[in-house]
Amino acid sequence: MKRPAVSELALKLSRARFAGLDNAPPRQGHPWVYPHSLYAALLIFRAYFGLTYRHTVALFKDLYPESPCPSFQSLQRYMSRNLKPEDLEGLLAELKNQLERLLPDDAVPLVILDTTGIAHRGLTQKLNYKRGAEVRRVRGHSRLGLLVRYYRDLKLLVIDGVAAGPAYASDMVLGRRALRQGTKPGPLLADAGFDSVEIWKEAFERGYHPQIRLKGGEVKSELRKLGQKLFEPFLYRFRGVGEGVFGGIKTRLNGPVRELKPKVALKRVLLEAICYDLRILLTLILFALLPARPIRAEPGPSNLIL
């Protein structure tokens, strides 16, 4: 996708999300020189193309030579200190509003809830416990939870909710945060790691039809008993389709540009989830603008259906 289209759409989404901060009265001491929406748009642009901070600023100045642009040091400082995960979740909500106009209204997607670990280059993170006299050291990583829609007829995966946390964050906590961002109810597919009364209650209240495999032991909760009756193995077998989204995000994060700090890596994970939906939106817009070609009745090699 061309860079001007990505930058313009990123600016549009960021201005819709940060309108309150951009129009707020300047603070005392050291006021902001550039709007928050510009910083957020540049960070989306950087994550979309896998650029360094220096290269991101240079490309933006080439595309818009007359527009103001912060330095790459200021952009890195904003990413590290000022950008909040809640702001990125709000950006994903704005992006979903744009996607809803291009997705079918009558289709009922399968909804997949899952988590995974996203590694980064921090190699000095210590565990919070000891085994014997040895202090365990692990490769630093962030925990990512996704709520993914799967449109079987379109063969399309769309991120509907995202939550990220530090290493060893609870799957229950991330799952509830991602589930609360969902806007399209349907059959909810999740493994036994999400077999919790809180997850069952949240899913039923939001209109989902949970297909969660139960853990072992006696089933006492009425919600879990109801879920046991409604469980359909035919639907549950599609749970593994969501692994394709995790694989795509991990491939992007394992590129030449990686993050060193755990907090910055956590925000980069959220940015990659936003860029995943952004690619889908740009692709759907492109196909919507293509002229429809007539299909010839007689068979032949020229009958190409786009």
mmCIF file of C-alpha atoms in Angstrom:
data_model
loop_
_atom_site.group_PDB
_atom_site.id
_atom_site.type_symbol
_atom_site.label_atom_id
_atom_site.label_comp_id
_atom_site.label_asym_id
_atom_site.label_seq_id
_atom_site.Cartn_x
_atom_site.Cartn_y
_atom_site.Cartn_z
ATOM 1 C CA MET A 1 0.000 0.000 0.000
ATOM 2 C CA LYS A 2 1.280 3.495 -0.872
ATOM 3 C CA ARG A 3 2.714 5.537 1.963
ATOM 4 C CA PRO A 4 0.521 8.670 1.488
ATOM 5 C CA ALA A 5 -2.653 6.601 1.880
ATOM 6 C CA VAL A 6 -1.356 5.027 5.106
ATOM 7 C CA SER A 7 -0.212 8.345 6.579
ATOM 8 C CA GLU A 8 -3.476 10.145 5.740
ATOM 9 C CA LEU A 9 -5.619 7.397 7.249
ATOM 10 C CA ALA A 10 -3.400 7.259 10.345
ATOM 11 C CA LEU A 11 -3.752 11.025 10.773
ATOM 12 C CA LYS A 12 -7.527 10.783 10.406
ATOM 13 C CA LEU A 13 -7.797 8.069 13.070
ATOM 14 C CA SER A 14 -5.428 9.865 15.449
ATOM 15 C CA ARG A 15 -7.266 13.179 15.159
ATOM 16 C CA ALA A 16 -10.560 11.462 15.951
ATOM 17 C CA ARG A 17 -9.044 9.812 19.048
ATOM 18 C CA PHE A 18 -6.911 12.723 20.375
ATOM 19 C CA ALA A 19 -9.244 15.606 19.531
ATOM 20 C CA GLY A 20 -9.712 16.403 23.216
ATOM 21 C CA LEU A 21 -5.985 16.573 23.930
ATOM 22 C CA ASP A 22 -5.197 18.526 20.767
ATOM 23 C CA ASN A 23 -7.810 21.205 21.555
ATOM 24 C CA ALA A 24 -7.019 21.417 25.276
ATOM 25 C CA PRO A 25 -5.528 24.706 26.563
ATOM 26 C CA PRO A 26 -1.717 24.664 26.673
ATOM 27 C CA ARG A 27 -0.254 23.491 29.928
ATOM 28 C CA GLN A 28 2.056 25.631 32.028
ATOM 29 C CA GLY A 29 5.790 25.154 32.050
ATOM 30 C CA HIS A 30 6.634 23.361 28.813
ATOM 31 C CA PRO A 31 3.558 23.219 26.494
ATOM 32 C CA TRP A 32 3.291 20.760 23.637
ATOM 33 C CA VAL A 33 4.667 22.101 20.360
ATOM 34 C CA TYR A 34 3.132 19.382 18.176
ATOM 35 C CA PRO A 35 -0.332 17.818 18.595
ATOM 36 C CA HIS A 36 -0.734 14.390 20.163
ATOM 37 C CA SER A 37 -2.483 13.144 17.034
ATOM 38 C CA LEU A 38 0.637 13.818 14.965
ATOM 39 C CA TYR A 39 2.800 11.757 17.316
ATOM 40 C CA ALA A 40 0.304 8.881 17.271
ATOM 41 C CA ALA A 41 0.023 8.977 13.466
ATOM 42 C CA LEU A 42 3.807 8.878 13.094
ATOM 43 C CA LEU A 43 4.047 5.890 15.430
ATOM 44 C CA ILE A 44 1.365 4.030 13.448
ATOM 45 C CA PHE A 45 3.248 4.887 10.246
ATOM 46 C CA ARG A 46 6.473 3.574 11.788
ATOM 47 C CA ALA A 47 4.918 0.290 12.900
ATOM 48 C CA TYR A 48 3.111 -0.211 9.570
ATOM 49 C CA PHE A 49 6.311 -0.112 7.512
ATOM 50 C CA GLY A 50 8.752 -1.347 10.195
ATOM 51 C CA LEU A 51 10.913 1.779 10.215
ATOM 52 C CA THR A 52 13.319 3.343 12.675
ATOM 53 C CA TYR A 53 12.417 6.631 14.346
ATOM 54 C CA ARG A 54 14.918 8.539 12.206
ATOM 55 C CA HIS A 55 13.660 6.993 8.969
ATOM 56 C CA THR A 56 10.022 7.647 9.960
ATOM 57 C CA VAL A 57 10.599 11.375 10.408
ATOM 58 C CA ALA A 58 12.643 11.615 7.198
ATOM 59 C CA LEU A 59 9.921 9.917 5.127
ATOM 60 C CA PHE A 60 7.172 12.070 6.630
ATOM 61 C CA LYS A 61 9.112 15.232 5.774
ATOM 62 C CA ASP A 62 9.545 13.993 2.206
ATOM 63 C CA LEU A 63 5.808 13.331 1.880
ATOM 64 C CA TYR A 64 4.715 16.589 3.537
ATOM 65 C CA PRO A 65 7.564 19.104 3.315
ATOM 66 C CA GLU A 66 5.347 22.024 4.400
ATOM 67 C CA SER A 67 3.839 20.301 7.440
ATOM 68 C CA PRO A 68 5.373 20.529 10.929
ATOM 69 C CA CYS A 69 7.089 17.407 12.182
ATOM 70 C CA PRO A 70 8.824 16.583 15.481
ATOM 71 C CA SER A 71 12.363 15.278 15.629
ATOM 72 C CA PHE A 72 13.025 11.564 15.877
ATOM 73 C CA GLN A 73 14.299 12.065 19.462
ATOM 74 C CA SER A 74 10.990 13.669 20.421
ATOM 75 C CA LEU A 75 9.067 10.846 18.730
ATOM 76 C CA GLN A 76 11.020 8.213 20.664
ATOM 77 C CA ARG A 77 10.474 10.084 23.922
ATOM 78 C CA TYR A 78 6.722 10.276 23.298
ATOM 79 C CA MET A 79 6.586 6.548 22.579
ATOM 80 C CA SER A 80 8.515 5.727 25.742
ATOM 81 C CA ARG A 81 6.983 8.171 28.244
ATOM 82 C CA ASN A 82 3.724 9.723 27.070
ATOM 83 C CA LEU A 83 1.847 7.198 24.952
ATOM 84 C CA LYS A 84 -0.529 5.070 27.039
ATOM 85 C CA PRO A 85 -1.897 1.604 26.216
ATOM 86 C CA GLU A 86 -5.412 2.963 26.793
ATOM 87 C CA ASP A 87 -4.857 5.462 23.971
ATOM 88 C CA LEU A 88 -3.920 2.651 21.606
ATOM 89 C CA GLU A 89 -7.023 0.671 22.567
ATOM 90 C CA GLY A 90 -9.039 3.794 21.760
ATOM 91 C CA LEU A 91 -7.338 4.021 18.358
ATOM 92 C CA LEU A 92 -8.387 0.448 17.635
ATOM 93 C CA ALA A 93 -11.990 1.366 18.510
ATOM 94 C CA GLU A 94 -11.886 4.278 16.022
ATOM 95 C CA LEU A 95 -10.456 1.960 13.395
ATOM 96 C CA LYS A 96 -13.218 -0.588 13.964
ATOM 97 C CA ASN A 97 -15.825 2.120 13.355
ATOM 98 C CA GLN A 98 -14.344 2.614 9.898
ATOM 99 C CA LEU A 99 -14.209 -1.130 9.269
ATOM 100 C CA GLU A 100 -17.846 -1.730 10.210
ATOM 101 C CA ARG A 101 -19.007 0.210 7.139
ATOM 102 C CA LEU A 102 -17.267 -2.220 4.805
ATOM 103 C CA LEU A 103 -18.019 -5.506 6.586
ATOM 104 C CA PRO A 104 -21.305 -7.385 6.024
ATOM 105 C CA ASP A 105 -23.984 -6.528 8.577
ATOM 106 C CA ASP A 106 -25.945 -9.773 8.318
ATOM 107 C CA ALA A 107 -22.958 -12.131 8.717
ATOM 108 C CA VAL A 108 -22.438 -13.722 12.149
ATOM 109 C CA PRO A 109 -18.699 -14.316 12.608
ATOM 110 C CA LEU A 110 -16.982 -16.808 14.835
ATOM 111 C CA VAL A 111 -15.199 -14.983 17.659
ATOM 112 C CA ILE A 112 -11.883 -16.395 18.915
ATOM 113 C CA LEU A 113 -10.332 -15.428 22.260
ATOM 114 C CA ASP A 114 -6.706 -16.357 22.838
ATOM 115 C CA THR A 115 -3.405 -15.101 24.277
ATOM 116 C CA THR A 116 0.260 -15.573 23.449
ATOM 117 C CA GLY A 117 3.712 -14.369 24.477
ATOM 118 C CA ILE A 118 5.508 -11.811 22.298
ATOM 119 C CA ALA A 119 9.273 -11.863 22.813
ATOM 120 C CA HIS A 120 11.558 -8.850 22.534
ATOM 121 C CA ARG A 121 15.279 -8.275 22.943
ATOM 122 C CA GLY A 122 15.367 -7.562 26.663
ATOM 123 C CA LEU A 123 17.560 -10.357 28.022
ATOM 124 C CA THR A 124 17.967 -9.221 31.645
ATOM 125 C CA GLN A 125 14.420 -9.598 32.963
ATOM 126 C CA LYS A 126 14.383 -11.625 36.163
ATOM 127 C CA LEU A 127 11.670 -13.938 37.361
ATOM 128 C CA ASN A 128 9.974 -13.093 40.644
ATOM 129 C CA TYR A 129 10.926 -16.373 42.256
ATOM 130 C CA LYS A 130 13.916 -18.647 42.739
ATOM 131 C CA ARG A 131 14.333 -22.346 42.166
ATOM 132 C CA GLY A 132 16.779 -23.537 44.769
ATOM 133 C CA ALA A 133 19.823 -21.275 44.859
ATOM 134 C CA GLU A 134 19.651 -20.385 41.171
ATOM 135 C CA VAL A 135 18.054 -17.114 40.033
ATOM 136 C CA ARG A 136 16.211 -17.797 36.789
ATOM 137 C CA ARG A 137 16.633 -15.317 33.932
ATOM 138 C CA VAL A 138 14.304 -15.379 30.964
ATOM 139 C CA ARG A 139 14.019 -13.644 27.625
ATOM 140 C CA GLY A 140 11.850 -10.547 28.103
ATOM 141 C CA HIS A 141 8.426 -10.719 26.544
ATOM 142 C CA SER A 142 4.984 -9.175 26.632
ATOM 143 C CA ARG A 143 1.657 -10.951 26.890
ATOM 144 C CA LEU A 144 -0.905 -10.290 24.171
ATOM 145 C CA GLY A 145 -4.615 -11.123 24.304
ATOM 146 C CA LEU A 146 -6.776 -10.836 21.185
ATOM 147 C CA LEU A 147 -10.455 -11.089 20.394
ATOM 148 C CA VAL A 148 -10.609 -12.042 16.706
ATOM 149 C CA ARG A 149 -13.594 -12.228 14.377
ATOM 150 C CA TYR A 150 -13.506 -14.962 11.753
ATOM 151 C CA TYR A 151 -15.765 -14.551 8.713
ATOM 152 C CA ARG A 152 -15.792 -18.032 7.199
ATOM 153 C CA ASP A 153 -17.414 -17.056 3.902
ATOM 154 C CA LEU A 154 -14.967 -14.187 3.318
ATOM 155 C CA LYS A 155 -11.983 -16.046 4.821
ATOM 156 C CA LEU A 156 -11.283 -12.877 6.763
ATOM 157 C CA LEU A 157 -9.809 -12.361 10.245
ATOM 158 C CA VAL A 158 -10.428 -9.030 11.995
ATOM 159 C CA ILE A 159 -9.121 -8.002 15.423
ATOM 160 C CA ASP A 160 -12.112 -6.943 17.535
ATOM 161 C CA GLY A 161 -10.396 -6.461 20.896
ATOM 162 C CA VAL A 162 -6.831 -6.255 22.142
ATOM 163 C CA ALA A 163 -5.162 -6.238 25.556
ATOM 164 C CA ALA A 164 -1.484 -6.418 26.407
ATOM 165 C CA GLY A 165 0.361 -6.867 29.665
ATOM 166 C CA PRO A 166 3.821 -7.607 31.018
ATOM 167 C CA ALA A 167 5.395 -11.032 31.121
ATOM 168 C CA TYR A 168 3.268 -13.700 32.833
ATOM 169 C CA ALA A 169 0.166 -11.494 32.887
ATOM 170 C CA SER A 170 -3.017 -13.388 33.730
ATOM 171 C CA ASP A 171 -4.943 -14.766 30.768
ATOM 172 C CA MET A 172 -8.181 -14.099 32.647
ATOM 173 C CA VAL A 173 -7.401 -10.395 33.050
ATOM 174 C CA LEU A 174 -6.319 -9.949 29.431
ATOM 175 C CA GLY A 175 -9.270 -11.989 28.205
ATOM 176 C CA ARG A 176 -11.816 -9.860 30.063
ATOM 177 C CA ARG A 177 -10.254 -6.622 28.806
ATOM 178 C CA ALA A 178 -10.291 -7.837 25.217
ATOM 179 C CA LEU A 179 -13.817 -9.222 25.546
ATOM 180 C CA ARG A 180 -15.183 -5.881 26.748
ATOM 181 C CA GLN A 181 -14.019 -4.241 23.515
ATOM 182 C CA GLY A 182 -15.984 -6.644 21.307
ATOM 183 C CA THR A 183 -18.796 -5.162 19.209
ATOM 184 C CA LYS A 184 -20.010 -8.132 17.124
ATOM 185 C CA PRO A 185 -21.433 -11.015 19.211
ATOM 186 C CA GLY A 186 -21.287 -14.573 17.964
ATOM 187 C CA PRO A 187 -20.028 -18.003 19.007
ATOM 188 C CA LEU A 188 -17.058 -17.398 21.318
ATOM 189 C CA LEU A 189 -14.275 -19.984 20.949
ATOM 190 C CA ALA A 190 -11.670 -20.259 23.710
ATOM 191 C CA ASP A 191 -9.583 -22.993 25.301
ATOM 192 C CA ALA A 192 -9.733 -24.277 28.860
ATOM 193 C CA GLY A 193 -7.430 -21.490 30.058
ATOM 194 C CA PHE A 194 -10.425 -19.128 29.903
ATOM 195 C CA ASP A 195 -12.753 -21.437 31.835
ATOM 196 C CA SER A 196 -13.562 -18.894 34.529
ATOM 197 C CA VAL A 197 -16.889 -17.770 35.977
ATOM 198 C CA GLU A 198 -15.956 -14.139 35.237
ATOM 199 C CA ILE A 199 -15.318 -14.947 31.561
ATOM 200 C CA TRP A 200 -18.572 -16.919 31.282
ATOM 201 C CA LYS A 201 -20.567 -14.119 32.909
ATOM 202 C CA GLU A 202 -18.991 -11.401 30.754
ATOM 203 C CA ALA A 203 -19.589 -13.415 27.584
ATOM 204 C CA PHE A 204 -23.264 -14.088 28.299
ATOM 205 C CA GLU A 205 -23.910 -10.470 29.303
ATOM 206 C CA ARG A 206 -22.439 -9.189 26.024
ATOM 207 C CA GLY A 207 -24.514 -11.547 23.882
ATOM 208 C CA TYR A 208 -21.877 -14.136 22.983
ATOM 209 C CA HIS A 209 -22.490 -17.869 22.757
ATOM 210 C CA PRO A 210 -19.467 -19.311 24.614
ATOM 211 C CA GLN A 211 -17.830 -22.427 23.232
ATOM 212 C CA ILE A 212 -15.202 -22.821 25.959
ATOM 213 C CA ARG A 213 -13.714 -26.198 26.764
ATOM 214 C CA LEU A 214 -14.135 -26.914 30.471
ATOM 215 C CA LYS A 215 -11.349 -27.862 32.819
ATOM 216 C CA GLY A 216 -11.406 -31.118 34.689
ATOM 217 C CA GLY A 217 -13.233 -31.607 37.960
ATOM 218 C CA GLU A 218 -16.788 -31.219 39.163
ATOM 219 C CA VAL A 219 -18.926 -28.564 37.462
ATOM 220 C CA LYS A 220 -20.708 -26.541 40.159
ATOM 221 C CA SER A 221 -21.403 -23.163 38.567
ATOM 222 C CA GLU A 222 -24.721 -22.821 36.733
ATOM 223 C CA LEU A 223 -23.024 -20.821 33.983
ATOM 224 C CA ARG A 224 -20.488 -23.583 33.364
ATOM 225 C CA LYS A 225 -23.252 -26.190 33.369
ATOM 226 C CA LEU A 226 -25.109 -24.180 30.735
ATOM 227 C CA GLY A 227 -21.916 -23.862 28.705
ATOM 228 C CA GLN A 228 -21.370 -27.614 28.925
ATOM 229 C CA LYS A 229 -24.806 -28.197 27.379
ATOM 230 C CA LEU A 230 -24.250 -25.618 24.605
ATOM 231 C CA PHE A 231 -20.756 -26.827 23.685
ATOM 232 C CA GLU A 232 -20.479 -27.863 20.002
ATOM 233 C CA PRO A 233 -17.238 -29.598 18.919
ATOM 234 C CA PHE A 234 -17.948 -28.686 15.277
ATOM 235 C CA LEU A 235 -17.560 -24.972 16.066
ATOM 236 C CA TYR A 236 -14.733 -25.399 18.562
ATOM 237 C CA ARG A 237 -12.467 -26.937 15.908
ATOM 238 C CA PHE A 238 -12.154 -23.493 14.261
ATOM 239 C CA ARG A 239 -10.385 -22.054 17.331
ATOM 240 C CA GLY A 240 -6.950 -22.645 15.803
ATOM 241 C CA VAL A 241 -7.684 -20.280 12.907
ATOM 242 C CA GLY A 242 -6.856 -17.326 15.157
ATOM 243 C CA GLU A 243 -3.235 -18.458 15.399
ATOM 244 C CA GLY A 244 -2.699 -16.895 11.980
ATOM 245 C CA VAL A 245 -3.130 -13.421 13.480
ATOM 246 C CA PHE A 246 -0.557 -14.119 16.194
ATOM 247 C CA GLY A 247 1.837 -15.493 13.606
ATOM 248 C CA GLY A 248 1.536 -12.377 11.473
ATOM 249 C CA ILE A 249 2.167 -10.056 14.431
ATOM 250 C CA LYS A 250 5.172 -12.081 15.616
ATOM 251 C CA THR A 251 6.650 -12.046 12.119
ATOM 252 C CA ARG A 252 6.416 -8.264 12.036
ATOM 253 C CA LEU A 253 7.971 -7.882 15.487
ATOM 254 C CA ASN A 254 10.884 -10.174 14.612
ATOM 255 C CA GLY A 255 11.988 -7.883 11.786
ATOM 256 C CA PRO A 256 15.108 -5.704 11.723
ATOM 257 C CA VAL A 257 13.591 -3.025 14.005
ATOM 258 C CA ARG A 258 13.038 -4.339 17.538
ATOM 259 C CA GLU A 259 12.297 -2.803 20.900
ATOM 260 C CA LEU A 260 14.615 -3.018 23.899
ATOM 261 C CA LYS A 261 12.507 -1.791 26.817
ATOM 262 C CA PRO A 262 9.613 -3.929 28.106
ATOM 263 C CA LYS A 263 7.177 -0.997 28.319
ATOM 264 C CA VAL A 264 7.972 0.145 24.792
ATOM 265 C CA ALA A 265 7.691 -3.428 23.504
ATOM 266 C CA LEU A 266 4.218 -3.700 25.051
ATOM 267 C CA LYS A 267 3.075 -0.572 23.195
ATOM 268 C CA ARG A 268 4.647 -1.817 19.976
ATOM 269 C CA VAL A 269 2.568 -5.001 20.265
ATOM 270 C CA LEU A 270 -0.609 -2.907 20.456
ATOM 271 C CA LEU A 271 0.533 -0.816 17.488
ATOM 272 C CA GLU A 272 1.059 -3.965 15.410
ATOM 273 C CA ALA A 273 -2.478 -5.099 16.229
ATOM 274 C CA ILE A 274 -3.765 -1.721 15.015
ATOM 275 C CA CYS A 275 -1.716 -2.011 11.830
ATOM 276 C CA TYR A 276 -3.213 -5.455 11.175
ATOM 277 C CA ASP A 277 -6.733 -4.004 11.058
ATOM 278 C CA LEU A 278 -5.427 -0.989 9.145
ATOM 279 C CA ARG A 279 -4.163 -3.252 6.349
ATOM 280 C CA ILE A 280 -7.573 -4.910 6.150
ATOM 281 C CA LEU A 281 -9.316 -1.520 5.981
ATOM 282 C CA LEU A 282 -7.064 -0.274 3.181
ATOM 283 C CA THR A 283 -7.552 -3.505 1.246
ATOM 284 C CA LEU A 284 -11.344 -3.323 1.551
ATOM 285 C CA ILE A 285 -11.313 0.324 0.460
ATOM 286 C CA LEU A 286 -9.198 -0.605 -2.563
ATOM 287 C CA PHE A 287 -11.573 -3.368 -3.641
ATOM 288 C CA ALA A 288 -14.583 -1.097 -3.083
ATOM 289 C CA LEU A 289 -13.094 1.494 -5.461
ATOM 290 C CA LEU A 290 -12.286 -1.019 -8.230
ATOM 291 C CA PRO A 291 -14.739 -0.874 -11.149
ATOM 292 C CA ALA A 292 -16.941 -3.941 -11.558
ATOM 293 C CA ARG A 293 -16.108 -5.956 -14.670
ATOM 294 C CA PRO A 294 -18.900 -7.716 -16.579
ATOM 295 C CA ILE A 295 -18.733 -11.501 -16.629
ATOM 296 C CA ARG A 296 -19.131 -13.034 -20.076
ATOM 297 C CA ALA A 297 -21.716 -15.773 -20.473
ATOM 298 C CA GLU A 298 -19.753 -17.988 -22.822
ATOM 299 C CA PRO A 299 -16.823 -19.949 -21.372
ATOM 300 C CA GLY A 300 -13.324 -18.975 -22.310
ATOM 301 C CA PRO A 301 -9.957 -17.925 -20.914
ATOM 302 C CA SER A 302 -11.099 -14.294 -20.716
ATOM 303 C CA ASN A 303 -13.651 -15.031 -17.972
ATOM 304 C CA LEU A 304 -11.658 -13.630 -15.081
ATOM 305 C CA ILE A 305 -13.535 -12.908 -11.877
ATOM 306 C CA LEU A 306 -11.771 -10.525 -9.529
#
